[in-house]
Amino acid sequence: MTLIKSISGIRGTIGGCTGENLTPPDVVKFTTAYARFIARGHAGKKLTIVVGRDARISGEMVADLVIGTLLACGVDVIDVGLCTTPGTEMAVIDRKADGGIIITASHNPRQWNALKLLNSEGEFLSDAEGKCVLALAEEENFDYPAVDGIGHVVSREDFNGEHIRRVLALPSVDVGAVRRRRFKVVVDAVNSVGGIVMPRLLRELGCEVVELNCDPTGEFAHNPEPLPENLTEIAEVIVREKADLGIVVDPDVDRLAFVSEDGSMFVEEYTLVAVADYILSHKVGNTVSNLSSSRALRDVTERHGGRYHASAVGEVNVVAKMKEVGAVIGGEGNGGVIYPELHYGRDALVGTALFLTWLASKNTTMTALRATYPAYFASKNKIALTPAIDVDKVLHEVRVKYASENVNDIDGVKIDFADSWVHLRKSNTEPIIRIYTEAKSMAEADALAQRFIAEIKTICNL
């Protein structure tokens, strides 16, 4: 059982001992700390916080704890209920709230949940802000207001329809072109909140929709991370239904993966690549992705005359870099598309609408479109952390050994070789070391990963 406090929020498994898992006292403690953090600099102001959640089975329980705690802290609450992560982010902006809490463990399995913390811009707290919340949480005495000072639930409202409306209203989304193509689409929403929004969005775009795992029960039909090994069912359904493509989202709908008409993986690394190709074909500019993302985005960006920039892993880091360089599109190689014209957050809805616009305008198939992009192959591996593994020592020794190569250490250690790269870093969301590699063939990527896994084990005497 695990409790992880990081730039990605407060994430843990449900049940077990306080302080070691995401238990009710832990939820109360961190929610209180967040409310106190937001209250700083707002002396005398009545605060309003948006709360939304995905459909995982612990969501209602955690949401009740969060909302009750915020009210006890004197904060008013806008409860958007079952809502995607990007939808909750947009609700904070739209309702001019002082912040937001998203109750979701994203791609983690069913026993996990988390508190993702937002600022008044609907964006995740920075690392420094997150550390301030954690410090406040460690203070022993919380001073709550008396009965006349408690907050109220000012509204319980659905924001999903507004989210869809705003996506479809974007000038870069050609609703007419997509409707004329009459795409047949299979959607796998892993029985979470995506089952509410994705079929509706697609039908608004004139698509024939085949729903797969779209009942938002929170009982995930398969491992919720949209990786190829978890998507065998949708691949079979696409071929059987003679569909044009498949769309897969994670439980909180900020990651987006596509499956081609023949059941092959478009590969989630290429979600952002394809969307960027479309945006850059109309507006030359800069792009950003994190260090663990494919080189293909750099290649496509430079082909259009733009400049590619890399950031540390984590949505908040990508957003900061995008603002710094004025990027027109950005995101993460895990299928996270960030389109600033809508908002600064990974958003599978806008990613879907932009992608379908591009596919419709190209008048081609998924497999043909995928063939137009540089062929890179990624191998994503991990090593579970144990007391015997000193992550800092591992990263230092690898950095020293490969000092003559192109090394980037803003987040772990990334080594760029001529035709491949490896990125080693401690995960923000799981007790693991991630070992990501990319090369011109799957065999080369796997071999590079195994080479570095062996080196890590040697360093740690495993």
JSON list of C-alpha atoms in Angstrom, two decimals, residues 223-428:
[
{"chain": "A", "resi": 223, "resn": "ASN", "atom": "CA", "xyz": [-5.62, -2.12, -16.92]},
{"chain": "A", "resi": 224, "resn": "PRO", "atom": "CA", "xyz": [-6.60, 1.54, -17.44]},
{"chain": "A", "resi": 225, "resn": "GLU", "atom": "CA", "xyz": [-3.29, 2.71, -18.89]},
{"chain": "A", "resi": 226, "resn": "PRO", "atom": "CA", "xyz": [-3.82, 2.98, -22.69]},
{"chain": "A", "resi": 227, "resn": "LEU", "atom": "CA", "xyz": [-0.84, 0.83, -23.68]},
{"chain": "A", "resi": 228, "resn": "PRO", "atom": "CA", "xyz": [-0.91, -1.73, -26.54]},
{"chain": "A", "resi": 229, "resn": "GLU", "atom": "CA", "xyz": [-0.95, -4.75, -24.24]},
{"chain": "A", "resi": 230, "resn": "ASN", "atom": "CA", "xyz": [-4.17, -3.43, -22.64]},
{"chain": "A", "resi": 231, "resn": "LEU", "atom": "CA", "xyz": [-5.98, -2.74, -25.92]},
{"chain": "A", "resi": 232, "resn": "THR", "atom": "CA", "xyz": [-6.46, -6.18, -27.47]},
{"chain": "A", "resi": 233, "resn": "GLU", "atom": "CA", "xyz": [-10.25, -6.08, -27.06]},
{"chain": "A", "resi": 234, "resn": "ILE", "atom": "CA", "xyz": [-10.76, -2.82, -28.96]},
{"chain": "A", "resi": 235, "resn": "ALA", "atom": "CA", "xyz": [-8.42, -3.96, -31.72]},
{"chain": "A", "resi": 236, "resn": "GLU", "atom": "CA", "xyz": [-10.60, -7.03, -32.29]},
{"chain": "A", "resi": 237, "resn": "VAL", "atom": "CA", "xyz": [-13.83, -4.99, -32.22]},
{"chain": "A", "resi": 238, "resn": "ILE", "atom": "CA", "xyz": [-12.48, -2.46, -34.76]},
{"chain": "A", "resi": 239, "resn": "VAL", "atom": "CA", "xyz": [-11.74, -5.21, -37.28]},
{"chain": "A", "resi": 240, "resn": "ARG", "atom": "CA", "xyz": [-15.03, -7.01, -36.65]},
{"chain": "A", "resi": 241, "resn": "GLU", "atom": "CA", "xyz": [-17.08, -3.80, -36.96]},
{"chain": "A", "resi": 242, "resn": "LYS", "atom": "CA", "xyz": [-15.09, -2.57, -39.99]},
{"chain": "A", "resi": 243, "resn": "ALA", "atom": "CA", "xyz": [-14.57, 0.71, -38.15]},
{"chain": "A", "resi": 244, "resn": "ASP", "atom": "CA", "xyz": [-12.37, 3.56, -39.37]},
{"chain": "A", "resi": 245, "resn": "LEU", "atom": "CA", "xyz": [-10.54, 3.87, -36.07]},
{"chain": "A", "resi": 246, "resn": "GLY", "atom": "CA", "xyz": [-10.64, 3.28, -32.34]},
{"chain": "A", "resi": 247, "resn": "ILE", "atom": "CA", "xyz": [-10.28, 5.84, -29.56]},
{"chain": "A", "resi": 248, "resn": "VAL", "atom": "CA", "xyz": [-9.07, 4.97, -26.08]},
{"chain": "A", "resi": 249, "resn": "VAL", "atom": "CA", "xyz": [-8.95, 7.28, -23.06]},
{"chain": "A", "resi": 250, "resn": "ASP", "atom": "CA", "xyz": [-7.76, 6.80, -19.51]},
{"chain": "A", "resi": 251, "resn": "PRO", "atom": "CA", "xyz": [-10.13, 7.13, -16.51]},
{"chain": "A", "resi": 252, "resn": "ASP", "atom": "CA", "xyz": [-9.91, 10.95, -16.29]},
{"chain": "A", "resi": 253, "resn": "VAL", "atom": "CA", "xyz": [-9.74, 11.58, -20.05]},
{"chain": "A", "resi": 254, "resn": "ASP", "atom": "CA", "xyz": [-6.51, 13.55, -20.31]},
{"chain": "A", "resi": 255, "resn": "ARG", "atom": "CA", "xyz": [-4.68, 10.82, -22.24]},
{"chain": "A", "resi": 256, "resn": "LEU", "atom": "CA", "xyz": [-5.66, 9.78, -25.74]},
{"chain": "A", "resi": 257, "resn": "ALA", "atom": "CA", "xyz": [-4.63, 6.78, -27.83]},
{"chain": "A", "resi": 258, "resn": "PHE", "atom": "CA", "xyz": [-5.78, 5.75, -31.30]},
{"chain": "A", "resi": 259, "resn": "VAL", "atom": "CA", "xyz": [-6.07, 2.34, -32.93]},
{"chain": "A", "resi": 260, "resn": "SER", "atom": "CA", "xyz": [-6.02, 2.04, -36.72]},
{"chain": "A", "resi": 261, "resn": "GLU", "atom": "CA", "xyz": [-8.62, 0.44, -38.97]},
{"chain": "A", "resi": 262, "resn": "ASP", "atom": "CA", "xyz": [-6.67, -2.83, -39.17]},
{"chain": "A", "resi": 263, "resn": "GLY", "atom": "CA", "xyz": [-6.43, -3.14, -35.38]},
{"chain": "A", "resi": 264, "resn": "SER", "atom": "CA", "xyz": [-2.82, -1.97, -35.25]},
{"chain": "A", "resi": 265, "resn": "MET", "atom": "CA", "xyz": [-1.76, 0.63, -32.71]},
{"chain": "A", "resi": 266, "resn": "PHE", "atom": "CA", "xyz": [-1.37, 4.18, -34.01]},
{"chain": "A", "resi": 267, "resn": "VAL", "atom": "CA", "xyz": [0.82, 4.39, -30.86]},
{"chain": "A", "resi": 268, "resn": "GLU", "atom": "CA", "xyz": [0.01, 6.99, -28.20]},
{"chain": "A", "resi": 269, "resn": "GLU", "atom": "CA", "xyz": [3.36, 8.74, -28.78]},
{"chain": "A", "resi": 270, "resn": "TYR", "atom": "CA", "xyz": [2.00, 9.71, -32.20]},
{"chain": "A", "resi": 271, "resn": "THR", "atom": "CA", "xyz": [-1.24, 11.23, -30.90]},
{"chain": "A", "resi": 272, "resn": "LEU", "atom": "CA", "xyz": [0.52, 14.53, -30.20]},
{"chain": "A", "resi": 273, "resn": "VAL", "atom": "CA", "xyz": [2.68, 14.20, -33.31]},
{"chain": "A", "resi": 274, "resn": "ALA", "atom": "CA", "xyz": [-0.35, 13.95, -35.62]},
{"chain": "A", "resi": 275, "resn": "VAL", "atom": "CA", "xyz": [-2.26, 16.76, -33.91]},
{"chain": "A", "resi": 276, "resn": "ALA", "atom": "CA", "xyz": [0.84, 18.98, -34.02]},
{"chain": "A", "resi": 277, "resn": "ASP", "atom": "CA", "xyz": [1.26, 18.19, -37.71]},
{"chain": "A", "resi": 278, "resn": "TYR", "atom": "CA", "xyz": [-2.26, 19.52, -38.31]},
{"chain": "A", "resi": 279, "resn": "ILE", "atom": "CA", "xyz": [-1.86, 22.67, -36.20]},
{"chain": "A", "resi": 280, "resn": "LEU", "atom": "CA", "xyz": [1.57, 23.47, -37.66]},
{"chain": "A", "resi": 281, "resn": "SER", "atom": "CA", "xyz": [0.27, 23.03, -41.20]},
{"chain": "A", "resi": 282, "resn": "HIS", "atom": "CA", "xyz": [-1.85, 26.15, -40.60]},
{"chain": "A", "resi": 283, "resn": "LYS", "atom": "CA", "xyz": [0.24, 28.09, -38.10]},
{"chain": "A", "resi": 284, "resn": "VAL", "atom": "CA", "xyz": [4.02, 27.84, -37.88]},
{"chain": "A", "resi": 285, "resn": "GLY", "atom": "CA", "xyz": [5.28, 27.99, -34.32]},
{"chain": "A", "resi": 286, "resn": "ASN", "atom": "CA", "xyz": [7.06, 26.25, -31.49]},
{"chain": "A", "resi": 287, "resn": "THR", "atom": "CA", "xyz": [6.15, 22.96, -29.84]},
{"chain": "A", "resi": 288, "resn": "VAL", "atom": "CA", "xyz": [6.92, 21.41, -26.47]},
{"chain": "A", "resi": 289, "resn": "SER", "atom": "CA", "xyz": [6.87, 17.89, -25.07]},
{"chain": "A", "resi": 290, "resn": "ASN", "atom": "CA", "xyz": [8.58, 16.29, -22.12]},
{"chain": "A", "resi": 291, "resn": "LEU", "atom": "CA", "xyz": [11.92, 14.51, -22.15]},
{"chain": "A", "resi": 292, "resn": "SER", "atom": "CA", "xyz": [10.28, 11.08, -22.32]},
{"chain": "A", "resi": 293, "resn": "SER", "atom": "CA", "xyz": [8.43, 11.87, -25.55]},
{"chain": "A", "resi": 294, "resn": "SER", "atom": "CA", "xyz": [9.25, 10.79, -29.09]},
{"chain": "A", "resi": 295, "resn": "ARG", "atom": "CA", "xyz": [11.73, 12.55, -31.36]},
{"chain": "A", "resi": 296, "resn": "ALA", "atom": "CA", "xyz": [9.01, 12.46, -34.00]},
{"chain": "A", "resi": 297, "resn": "LEU", "atom": "CA", "xyz": [7.52, 15.70, -32.63]},
{"chain": "A", "resi": 298, "resn": "ARG", "atom": "CA", "xyz": [10.85, 17.45, -33.09]},
{"chain": "A", "resi": 299, "resn": "ASP", "atom": "CA", "xyz": [11.10, 16.13, -36.65]},
{"chain": "A", "resi": 300, "resn": "VAL", "atom": "CA", "xyz": [7.56, 17.25, -37.58]},
{"chain": "A", "resi": 301, "resn": "THR", "atom": "CA", "xyz": [8.04, 20.65, -35.95]},
{"chain": "A", "resi": 302, "resn": "GLU", "atom": "CA", "xyz": [11.26, 21.34, -37.83]},
{"chain": "A", "resi": 303, "resn": "ARG", "atom": "CA", "xyz": [9.70, 20.16, -41.08]},
{"chain": "A", "resi": 304, "resn": "HIS", "atom": "CA", "xyz": [7.10, 22.92, -40.69]},
{"chain": "A", "resi": 305, "resn": "GLY", "atom": "CA", "xyz": [9.75, 25.53, -39.86]},
{"chain": "A", "resi": 306, "resn": "GLY", "atom": "CA", "xyz": [9.11, 25.65, -36.12]},
{"chain": "A", "resi": 307, "resn": "ARG", "atom": "CA", "xyz": [11.35, 24.96, -33.15]},
{"chain": "A", "resi": 308, "resn": "TYR", "atom": "CA", "xyz": [10.95, 22.09, -30.71]},
{"chain": "A", "resi": 309, "resn": "HIS", "atom": "CA", "xyz": [11.62, 22.43, -26.95]},
{"chain": "A", "resi": 310, "resn": "ALA", "atom": "CA", "xyz": [11.81, 19.78, -24.22]},
{"chain": "A", "resi": 311, "resn": "SER", "atom": "CA", "xyz": [10.61, 20.09, -20.63]},
{"chain": "A", "resi": 312, "resn": "ALA", "atom": "CA", "xyz": [10.80, 18.03, -17.49]},
{"chain": "A", "resi": 313, "resn": "VAL", "atom": "CA", "xyz": [8.11, 15.36, -17.12]},
{"chain": "A", "resi": 314, "resn": "GLY", "atom": "CA", "xyz": [4.83, 16.54, -15.63]},
{"chain": "A", "resi": 315, "resn": "GLU", "atom": "CA", "xyz": [2.03, 18.59, -17.12]},
{"chain": "A", "resi": 316, "resn": "VAL", "atom": "CA", "xyz": [2.90, 21.66, -15.04]},
{"chain": "A", "resi": 317, "resn": "ASN", "atom": "CA", "xyz": [6.43, 21.61, -16.47]},
{"chain": "A", "resi": 318, "resn": "VAL", "atom": "CA", "xyz": [5.20, 21.25, -20.04]},
{"chain": "A", "resi": 319, "resn": "VAL", "atom": "CA", "xyz": [2.76, 24.14, -19.57]},
{"chain": "A", "resi": 320, "resn": "ALA", "atom": "CA", "xyz": [5.46, 26.38, -18.08]},
{"chain": "A", "resi": 321, "resn": "LYS", "atom": "CA", "xyz": [7.76, 25.68, -21.03]},
{"chain": "A", "resi": 322, "resn": "MET", "atom": "CA", "xyz": [4.93, 26.24, -23.53]},
{"chain": "A", "resi": 323, "resn": "LYS", "atom": "CA", "xyz": [4.23, 29.65, -22.04]},
{"chain": "A", "resi": 324, "resn": "GLU", "atom": "CA", "xyz": [7.94, 30.48, -21.98]},
{"chain": "A", "resi": 325, "resn": "VAL", "atom": "CA", "xyz": [8.46, 29.74, -25.69]},
{"chain": "A", "resi": 326, "resn": "GLY", "atom": "CA", "xyz": [4.98, 30.66, -26.93]},
{"chain": "A", "resi": 327, "resn": "ALA", "atom": "CA", "xyz": [4.22, 27.15, -28.19]},
{"chain": "A", "resi": 328, "resn": "VAL", "atom": "CA", "xyz": [1.18, 26.73, -30.43]},
{"chain": "A", "resi": 329, "resn": "ILE", "atom": "CA", "xyz": [0.79, 23.08, -29.44]},
{"chain": "A", "resi": 330, "resn": "GLY", "atom": "CA", "xyz": [2.39, 20.80, -26.89]},
{"chain": "A", "resi": 331, "resn": "GLY", "atom": "CA", "xyz": [1.86, 17.94, -24.53]},
{"chain": "A", "resi": 332, "resn": "GLU", "atom": "CA", "xyz": [3.28, 14.61, -23.50]},
{"chain": "A", "resi": 333, "resn": "GLY", "atom": "CA", "xyz": [4.08, 11.45, -25.39]},
{"chain": "A", "resi": 334, "resn": "ASN", "atom": "CA", "xyz": [1.61, 9.51, -23.26]},
{"chain": "A", "resi": 335, "resn": "GLY", "atom": "CA", "xyz": [-1.20, 10.81, -25.47]},
{"chain": "A", "resi": 336, "resn": "GLY", "atom": "CA", "xyz": [-1.61, 14.13, -23.69]},
{"chain": "A", "resi": 337, "resn": "VAL", "atom": "CA", "xyz": [-2.47, 17.00, -26.07]},
{"chain": "A", "resi": 338, "resn": "ILE", "atom": "CA", "xyz": [-2.31, 20.58, -24.76]},
{"chain": "A", "resi": 339, "resn": "TYR", "atom": "CA", "xyz": [-3.88, 23.15, -27.09]},
{"chain": "A", "resi": 340, "resn": "PRO", "atom": "CA", "xyz": [-3.57, 26.69, -25.65]},
{"chain": "A", "resi": 341, "resn": "GLU", "atom": "CA", "xyz": [-6.41, 28.03, -27.82]},
{"chain": "A", "resi": 342, "resn": "LEU", "atom": "CA", "xyz": [-8.76, 26.09, -25.51]},
{"chain": "A", "resi": 343, "resn": "HIS", "atom": "CA", "xyz": [-6.82, 25.86, -22.23]},
{"chain": "A", "resi": 344, "resn": "TYR", "atom": "CA", "xyz": [-3.45, 24.83, -20.81]},
{"chain": "A", "resi": 345, "resn": "GLY", "atom": "CA", "xyz": [-4.20, 21.24, -19.90]},
{"chain": "A", "resi": 346, "resn": "ARG", "atom": "CA", "xyz": [-3.97, 17.78, -21.45]},
{"chain": "A", "resi": 347, "resn": "ASP", "atom": "CA", "xyz": [-7.32, 17.20, -23.06]},
{"chain": "A", "resi": 348, "resn": "ALA", "atom": "CA", "xyz": [-8.46, 14.08, -24.91]},
{"chain": "A", "resi": 349, "resn": "LEU", "atom": "CA", "xyz": [-11.61, 15.81, -26.20]},
{"chain": "A", "resi": 350, "resn": "VAL", "atom": "CA", "xyz": [-9.80, 18.59, -28.04]},
{"chain": "A", "resi": 351, "resn": "GLY", "atom": "CA", "xyz": [-7.16, 16.07, -29.15]},
{"chain": "A", "resi": 352, "resn": "THR", "atom": "CA", "xyz": [-9.88, 13.90, -30.69]},
{"chain": "A", "resi": 353, "resn": "ALA", "atom": "CA", "xyz": [-11.61, 16.79, -32.48]},
{"chain": "A", "resi": 354, "resn": "LEU", "atom": "CA", "xyz": [-8.35, 18.14, -33.91]},
{"chain": "A", "resi": 355, "resn": "PHE", "atom": "CA", "xyz": [-7.19, 14.69, -34.97]},
{"chain": "A", "resi": 356, "resn": "LEU", "atom": "CA", "xyz": [-10.45, 13.85, -36.74]},
{"chain": "A", "resi": 357, "resn": "THR", "atom": "CA", "xyz": [-10.33, 17.21, -38.51]},
{"chain": "A", "resi": 358, "resn": "TRP", "atom": "CA", "xyz": [-6.84, 16.35, -39.77]},
{"chain": "A", "resi": 359, "resn": "LEU", "atom": "CA", "xyz": [-7.83, 12.82, -40.80]},
{"chain": "A", "resi": 360, "resn": "ALA", "atom": "CA", "xyz": [-10.90, 14.15, -42.63]},
{"chain": "A", "resi": 361, "resn": "SER", "atom": "CA", "xyz": [-8.93, 16.86, -44.45]},
{"chain": "A", "resi": 362, "resn": "LYS", "atom": "CA", "xyz": [-6.29, 14.36, -45.55]},
{"chain": "A", "resi": 363, "resn": "ASN", "atom": "CA", "xyz": [-9.05, 12.01, -46.79]},
{"chain": "A", "resi": 364, "resn": "THR", "atom": "CA", "xyz": [-6.94, 9.02, -45.86]},
{"chain": "A", "resi": 365, "resn": "THR", "atom": "CA", "xyz": [-6.90, 6.04, -43.54]},
{"chain": "A", "resi": 366, "resn": "MET", "atom": "CA", "xyz": [-5.28, 5.74, -40.15]},
{"chain": "A", "resi": 367, "resn": "THR", "atom": "CA", "xyz": [-2.57, 3.40, -41.38]},
{"chain": "A", "resi": 368, "resn": "ALA", "atom": "CA", "xyz": [-1.75, 5.67, -44.33]},
{"chain": "A", "resi": 369, "resn": "LEU", "atom": "CA", "xyz": [-1.54, 8.74, -42.07]},
{"chain": "A", "resi": 370, "resn": "ARG", "atom": "CA", "xyz": [0.67, 6.91, -39.59]},
{"chain": "A", "resi": 371, "resn": "ALA", "atom": "CA", "xyz": [3.06, 5.95, -42.40]},
{"chain": "A", "resi": 372, "resn": "THR", "atom": "CA", "xyz": [3.74, 9.64, -43.13]},
{"chain": "A", "resi": 373, "resn": "TYR", "atom": "CA", "xyz": [5.51, 10.12, -39.79]},
{"chain": "A", "resi": 374, "resn": "PRO", "atom": "CA", "xyz": [9.10, 9.22, -38.81]},
{"chain": "A", "resi": 375, "resn": "ALA", "atom": "CA", "xyz": [9.33, 5.63, -37.63]},
{"chain": "A", "resi": 376, "resn": "TYR", "atom": "CA", "xyz": [10.55, 5.49, -34.05]},
{"chain": "A", "resi": 377, "resn": "PHE", "atom": "CA", "xyz": [9.98, 2.68, -31.59]},
{"chain": "A", "resi": 378, "resn": "ALA", "atom": "CA", "xyz": [9.72, 3.18, -27.84]},
{"chain": "A", "resi": 379, "resn": "SER", "atom": "CA", "xyz": [10.36, 0.69, -25.07]},
{"chain": "A", "resi": 380, "resn": "LYS", "atom": "CA", "xyz": [8.85, 1.66, -21.70]},
{"chain": "A", "resi": 381, "resn": "ASN", "atom": "CA", "xyz": [10.16, -0.27, -18.73]},
{"chain": "A", "resi": 382, "resn": "LYS", "atom": "CA", "xyz": [10.31, 0.15, -14.97]},
{"chain": "A", "resi": 383, "resn": "ILE", "atom": "CA", "xyz": [12.06, -1.19, -11.90]},
{"chain": "A", "resi": 384, "resn": "ALA", "atom": "CA", "xyz": [10.18, -1.34, -8.59]},
{"chain": "A", "resi": 385, "resn": "LEU", "atom": "CA", "xyz": [11.91, 0.67, -5.89]},
{"chain": "A", "resi": 386, "resn": "THR", "atom": "CA", "xyz": [13.27, -1.19, -2.90]},
{"chain": "A", "resi": 387, "resn": "PRO", "atom": "CA", "xyz": [15.42, -0.05, 0.05]},
{"chain": "A", "resi": 388, "resn": "ALA", "atom": "CA", "xyz": [18.43, -1.38, -1.86]},
{"chain": "A", "resi": 389, "resn": "ILE", "atom": "CA", "xyz": [17.96, 1.12, -4.69]},
{"chain": "A", "resi": 390, "resn": "ASP", "atom": "CA", "xyz": [19.47, 4.57, -4.16]},
{"chain": "A", "resi": 391, "resn": "VAL", "atom": "CA", "xyz": [17.94, 6.51, -7.05]},
{"chain": "A", "resi": 392, "resn": "ASP", "atom": "CA", "xyz": [20.22, 9.52, -6.66]},
{"chain": "A", "resi": 393, "resn": "LYS", "atom": "CA", "xyz": [23.28, 7.27, -6.71]},
{"chain": "A", "resi": 394, "resn": "VAL", "atom": "CA", "xyz": [22.01, 5.48, -9.82]},
{"chain": "A", "resi": 395, "resn": "LEU", "atom": "CA", "xyz": [21.40, 8.71, -11.71]},
{"chain": "A", "resi": 396, "resn": "HIS", "atom": "CA", "xyz": [24.74, 10.20, -10.65]},
{"chain": "A", "resi": 397, "resn": "GLU", "atom": "CA", "xyz": [26.76, 7.19, -11.75]},
{"chain": "A", "resi": 398, "resn": "VAL", "atom": "CA", "xyz": [24.96, 6.97, -15.09]},
{"chain": "A", "resi": 399, "resn": "ARG", "atom": "CA", "xyz": [25.49, 10.70, -15.66]},
{"chain": "A", "resi": 400, "resn": "VAL", "atom": "CA", "xyz": [29.21, 10.39, -14.94]},
{"chain": "A", "resi": 401, "resn": "LYS", "atom": "CA", "xyz": [29.64, 7.30, -17.12]},
{"chain": "A", "resi": 402, "resn": "TYR", "atom": "CA", "xyz": [28.00, 8.94, -20.14]},
{"chain": "A", "resi": 403, "resn": "ALA", "atom": "CA", "xyz": [29.33, 12.47, -19.63]},
{"chain": "A", "resi": 404, "resn": "SER", "atom": "CA", "xyz": [30.79, 12.49, -23.16]},
{"chain": "A", "resi": 405, "resn": "GLU", "atom": "CA", "xyz": [27.32, 12.03, -24.68]},
{"chain": "A", "resi": 406, "resn": "ASN", "atom": "CA", "xyz": [24.50, 14.58, -25.02]},
{"chain": "A", "resi": 407, "resn": "VAL", "atom": "CA", "xyz": [23.10, 14.44, -21.47]},
{"chain": "A", "resi": 408, "resn": "ASN", "atom": "CA", "xyz": [20.11, 16.36, -20.09]},
{"chain": "A", "resi": 409, "resn": "ASP", "atom": "CA", "xyz": [19.58, 16.19, -16.32]},
{"chain": "A", "resi": 410, "resn": "ILE", "atom": "CA", "xyz": [16.67, 18.59, -15.71]},
{"chain": "A", "resi": 411, "resn": "ASP", "atom": "CA", "xyz": [14.56, 15.54, -14.82]},
{"chain": "A", "resi": 412, "resn": "GLY", "atom": "CA", "xyz": [16.48, 12.39, -14.04]},
{"chain": "A", "resi": 413, "resn": "VAL", "atom": "CA", "xyz": [19.01, 11.64, -16.76]},
{"chain": "A", "resi": 414, "resn": "LYS", "atom": "CA", "xyz": [18.33, 11.58, -20.49]},
{"chain": "A", "resi": 415, "resn": "ILE", "atom": "CA", "xyz": [21.10, 10.51, -22.85]},
{"chain": "A", "resi": 416, "resn": "ASP", "atom": "CA", "xyz": [20.70, 11.33, -26.54]},
{"chain": "A", "resi": 417, "resn": "PHE", "atom": "CA", "xyz": [22.70, 9.06, -28.79]},
{"chain": "A", "resi": 418, "resn": "ALA", "atom": "CA", "xyz": [22.91, 9.56, -32.56]},
{"chain": "A", "resi": 419, "resn": "ASP", "atom": "CA", "xyz": [20.00, 7.26, -33.45]},
{"chain": "A", "resi": 420, "resn": "SER", "atom": "CA", "xyz": [18.43, 6.56, -30.07]},
{"chain": "A", "resi": 421, "resn": "TRP", "atom": "CA", "xyz": [17.93, 7.85, -26.53]},
{"chain": "A", "resi": 422, "resn": "VAL", "atom": "CA", "xyz": [17.34, 6.62, -22.99]},
{"chain": "A", "resi": 423, "resn": "HIS", "atom": "CA", "xyz": [15.61, 8.47, -20.16]},
{"chain": "A", "resi": 424, "resn": "LEU", "atom": "CA", "xyz": [15.93, 7.33, -16.55]},
{"chain": "A", "resi": 425, "resn": "ARG", "atom": "CA", "xyz": [13.83, 8.98, -13.85]},
{"chain": "A", "resi": 426, "resn": "LYS", "atom": "CA", "xyz": [11.96, 8.35, -10.64]},
{"chain": "A", "resi": 427, "resn": "SER", "atom": "CA", "xyz": [8.20, 8.28, -11.27]},
{"chain": "A", "resi": 428, "resn": "ASN", "atom": "CA", "xyz": [5.92, 11.00, -9.88]}
]
